[in-house]
Amino acid sequence: MTPPARIAALVMGDPQADRVVPPTGWPARLTVFTAGAMAFLAVFALALSLAAGRVADIWADALARTATIRVSAPTDELALQTRAVLEVLGQTPGVASARALTAEEQRDLLEPWFGDGLPLDDLPIPQLVEVTATDEGYDAEGLRQRLTAEAPGAVLDDHGRWRRPLVAAASRLRLMGWAALLLILGATAAMIALAAGSALAANEQVIRTLRLVGAKDGYIAQAFIRRFTLRALGGAVIGMALGMAAVALMPGAGAGEGFLTGIRFRGFEWFLPLAIPALAALVGYLATRAAARDTLRGMR
Amino acid sequence: MIELREAGYSFGGEPLLGGLALTLAPGSFHFLTGPSGAGKTTLLRLCYADLLPTVGEIELFGQSTATMSRDDISGARQRIGVVHQDCQFLDHLSVTDNIALPLAVSGRDVDAHRENLRELLAWVGLGPRADALPPELSGGERQRAALARAVIMDPDLILADEPTGNVDWEMSMRLLTLLAELNRMGKTILVATHDLGLIRAAKAQVSARVLRIAGGQLQLAGADL
């Protein structure tokens, strides 16, 4: 039987075969609950992984494309050195744009630390220059050397010092999210295999009777496989729906790059959890098939 | 159909049966007798490959049971009707569904055989009990339902293990008549029973060979039966 035909046969089922196996009681309910709980967790692991991926991408992009130059000089030389910095940047390949921050912008930056009413004009505040790189980027070391020569008070800060560990952490978090998904699938498979094995063992007398009247092991296994696959699918659909509802209720971050506030799915990502019930059904199918083969082989 | 060649069976190192030599020819009727615990059930289980011989060989429909796969055995069982000592029904299915079980497991459309099922239920006298569940049946009704299930696939061979073990004399005679009727239809029949009265009563209806198990050996029974 080809795989599509096998899937069709599994979905359509055989009403006669479905009836020969008695209701499997708690193992079937355990399968529904396990699949539901695991699908719920899988939705969160997926959301976490996608959110971590988004944050890593945003931070990595910002790391690669933005930098700040701090110009520290006596007040009478500050404007001159700032001009020199902007000239150097204007001639540097890989720099898309550069501009000196206005006094108001610098005040806004310092306000969270020093409060409002900051006498900026009376303080020797360095001038900040915002640099945006092209996609190709610039040679940071070469730029540092030129700045040292043209504007000795200018220091290039490419944000790498603090952005790089955060990007690495976000990337790891993304990997851990995917690893969590795999572990959830593995745990689901183990639970369903245990439940199916228990149901098969509990029905040993039924299996003996079916064999007595000429049932092939494939027929017996199929009756259990279909039952547990559909239970896994049903439980996973419920768990996925609850998980998606819970994720939808999480506060959104708008266009920001916050992590905890940006865990909601965005755009096409809302369709990704729909794969979870299908995966749960596949896991249920494979786990029950393995358990059925193992148990039936053990029953002479 | 079934041939036992110096077959034997041991359990836990203890030989239960040995030197079994028997050929069940098509259309024959055999009784297998012997005291309780002599090994009648074991011999029947060897015949439908529920057990494999530990020595010798058993050939079922031309194939050695030792080389048969599980699916081969299932295929052979679809040609054998077994009336088990304790009937072995699925208690959650009705009598009709239990009798139809061999059809269902072999992939046949049970609905297409509804008329056959009705006739068969009437033949074994279970028409009014068609929708009852097995636990609701009396011992005799269970034995007749088991016989109906054994013949639903129109098997070549019927193996019956103590089919009259739980029923009164009148019901025993009724079951014997059904078995004799099947034999006249060309079915090969092997009945294990410790009921010598049943065997004597059968002489009036069928020409049967009587085999006796004693001391783990199979012998042709004497004329005293």
JSON list of C-alpha atoms in Angstrom, two decimals, chain A residues 14 16-17 19-23 205-219 296 299-300, chain B residues 48-50 52 70-71 73-74 77-78 82 84 88-90 92-93 97 101-102 104-105 108-110 149:
[
{"chain": "A", "resi": 14, "resn": "ASP", "atom": "CA", "xyz": [-12.73, 0.11, 8.75]},
{"chain": "A", "resi": 16, "resn": "GLN", "atom": "CA", "xyz": [-15.73, -3.59, 11.25]},
{"chain": "A", "resi": 17, "resn": "ALA", "atom": "CA", "xyz": [-12.13, -3.47, 12.48]},
{"chain": "A", "resi": 19, "resn": "ARG", "atom": "CA", "xyz": [-15.59, -2.56, 16.55]},
{"chain": "A", "resi": 20, "resn": "VAL", "atom": "CA", "xyz": [-13.61, -5.72, 17.22]},
{"chain": "A", "resi": 21, "resn": "VAL", "atom": "CA", "xyz": [-11.34, -4.01, 19.73]},
{"chain": "A", "resi": 22, "resn": "PRO", "atom": "CA", "xyz": [-13.25, -3.07, 22.89]},
{"chain": "A", "resi": 23, "resn": "PRO", "atom": "CA", "xyz": [-13.05, 0.47, 24.26]},
{"chain": "A", "resi": 205, "resn": "GLN", "atom": "CA", "xyz": [-7.51, -12.39, 25.38]},
{"chain": "A", "resi": 206, "resn": "VAL", "atom": "CA", "xyz": [-9.19, -10.36, 22.61]},
{"chain": "A", "resi": 207, "resn": "ILE", "atom": "CA", "xyz": [-6.05, -10.67, 20.52]},
{"chain": "A", "resi": 208, "resn": "ARG", "atom": "CA", "xyz": [-5.96, -14.45, 21.09]},
{"chain": "A", "resi": 209, "resn": "THR", "atom": "CA", "xyz": [-9.57, -14.74, 19.98]},
{"chain": "A", "resi": 210, "resn": "LEU", "atom": "CA", "xyz": [-8.93, -12.62, 16.89]},
{"chain": "A", "resi": 211, "resn": "ARG", "atom": "CA", "xyz": [-5.95, -14.79, 16.00]},
{"chain": "A", "resi": 212, "resn": "LEU", "atom": "CA", "xyz": [-8.01, -17.91, 16.60]},
{"chain": "A", "resi": 213, "resn": "VAL", "atom": "CA", "xyz": [-10.49, -16.82, 13.93]},
{"chain": "A", "resi": 214, "resn": "GLY", "atom": "CA", "xyz": [-7.75, -15.96, 11.44]},
{"chain": "A", "resi": 215, "resn": "ALA", "atom": "CA", "xyz": [-6.95, -12.28, 12.04]},
{"chain": "A", "resi": 216, "resn": "LYS", "atom": "CA", "xyz": [-3.54, -11.27, 10.78]},
{"chain": "A", "resi": 217, "resn": "ASP", "atom": "CA", "xyz": [-1.35, -9.24, 13.12]},
{"chain": "A", "resi": 218, "resn": "GLY", "atom": "CA", "xyz": [-1.48, -6.31, 10.69]},
{"chain": "A", "resi": 219, "resn": "TYR", "atom": "CA", "xyz": [-5.27, -6.24, 11.05]},
{"chain": "A", "resi": 296, "resn": "LEU", "atom": "CA", "xyz": [2.18, -8.88, 19.10]},
{"chain": "A", "resi": 299, "resn": "MET", "atom": "CA", "xyz": [2.44, -12.98, 22.09]},
{"chain": "A", "resi": 300, "resn": "ARG", "atom": "CA", "xyz": [2.87, -16.37, 20.49]},
{"chain": "B", "resi": 48, "resn": "TYR", "atom": "CA", "xyz": [-4.13, -25.32, 14.23]},
{"chain": "B", "resi": 49, "resn": "ALA", "atom": "CA", "xyz": [-0.55, -24.12, 14.85]},
{"chain": "B", "resi": 50, "resn": "ASP", "atom": "CA", "xyz": [-1.32, -22.45, 18.16]},
{"chain": "B", "resi": 52, "resn": "LEU", "atom": "CA", "xyz": [4.56, -25.79, 17.41]},
{"chain": "B", "resi": 70, "resn": "ARG", "atom": "CA", "xyz": [2.34, -15.53, 11.52]},
{"chain": "B", "resi": 71, "resn": "ASP", "atom": "CA", "xyz": [0.42, -14.40, 8.44]},
{"chain": "B", "resi": 73, "resn": "ILE", "atom": "CA", "xyz": [-0.84, -19.27, 10.17]},
{"chain": "B", "resi": 74, "resn": "SER", "atom": "CA", "xyz": [-3.62, -16.67, 10.07]},
{"chain": "B", "resi": 77, "resn": "ARG", "atom": "CA", "xyz": [-6.82, -20.52, 10.33]},
{"chain": "B", "resi": 78, "resn": "GLN", "atom": "CA", "xyz": [-9.26, -18.96, 7.89]},
{"chain": "B", "resi": 82, "resn": "VAL", "atom": "CA", "xyz": [-12.09, -24.06, 15.72]},
{"chain": "B", "resi": 84, "resn": "HIS", "atom": "CA", "xyz": [-12.64, -23.86, 21.49]},
{"chain": "B", "resi": 88, "resn": "GLN", "atom": "CA", "xyz": [-13.51, -17.50, 23.31]},
{"chain": "B", "resi": 89, "resn": "PHE", "atom": "CA", "xyz": [-15.99, -14.78, 22.36]},
{"chain": "B", "resi": 90, "resn": "LEU", "atom": "CA", "xyz": [-15.58, -11.05, 22.38]},
{"chain": "B", "resi": 92, "resn": "HIS", "atom": "CA", "xyz": [-18.63, -6.58, 23.86]},
{"chain": "B", "resi": 93, "resn": "LEU", "atom": "CA", "xyz": [-20.01, -7.88, 20.54]},
{"chain": "B", "resi": 97, "resn": "ASP", "atom": "CA", "xyz": [-21.13, -10.09, 15.39]},
{"chain": "B", "resi": 101, "resn": "LEU", "atom": "CA", "xyz": [-15.91, -12.22, 13.28]},
{"chain": "B", "resi": 102, "resn": "PRO", "atom": "CA", "xyz": [-14.00, -14.53, 10.89]},
{"chain": "B", "resi": 104, "resn": "ALA", "atom": "CA", "xyz": [-14.68, -9.28, 9.42]},
{"chain": "B", "resi": 105, "resn": "VAL", "atom": "CA", "xyz": [-11.05, -10.15, 10.15]},
{"chain": "B", "resi": 108, "resn": "ARG", "atom": "CA", "xyz": [-15.07, -9.55, 3.82]},
{"chain": "B", "resi": 109, "resn": "ASP", "atom": "CA", "xyz": [-18.13, -7.35, 3.87]},
{"chain": "B", "resi": 110, "resn": "VAL", "atom": "CA", "xyz": [-20.20, -8.63, 6.78]},
{"chain": "B", "resi": 149, "resn": "ARG", "atom": "CA", "xyz": [-18.59, -19.12, 14.09]}
]
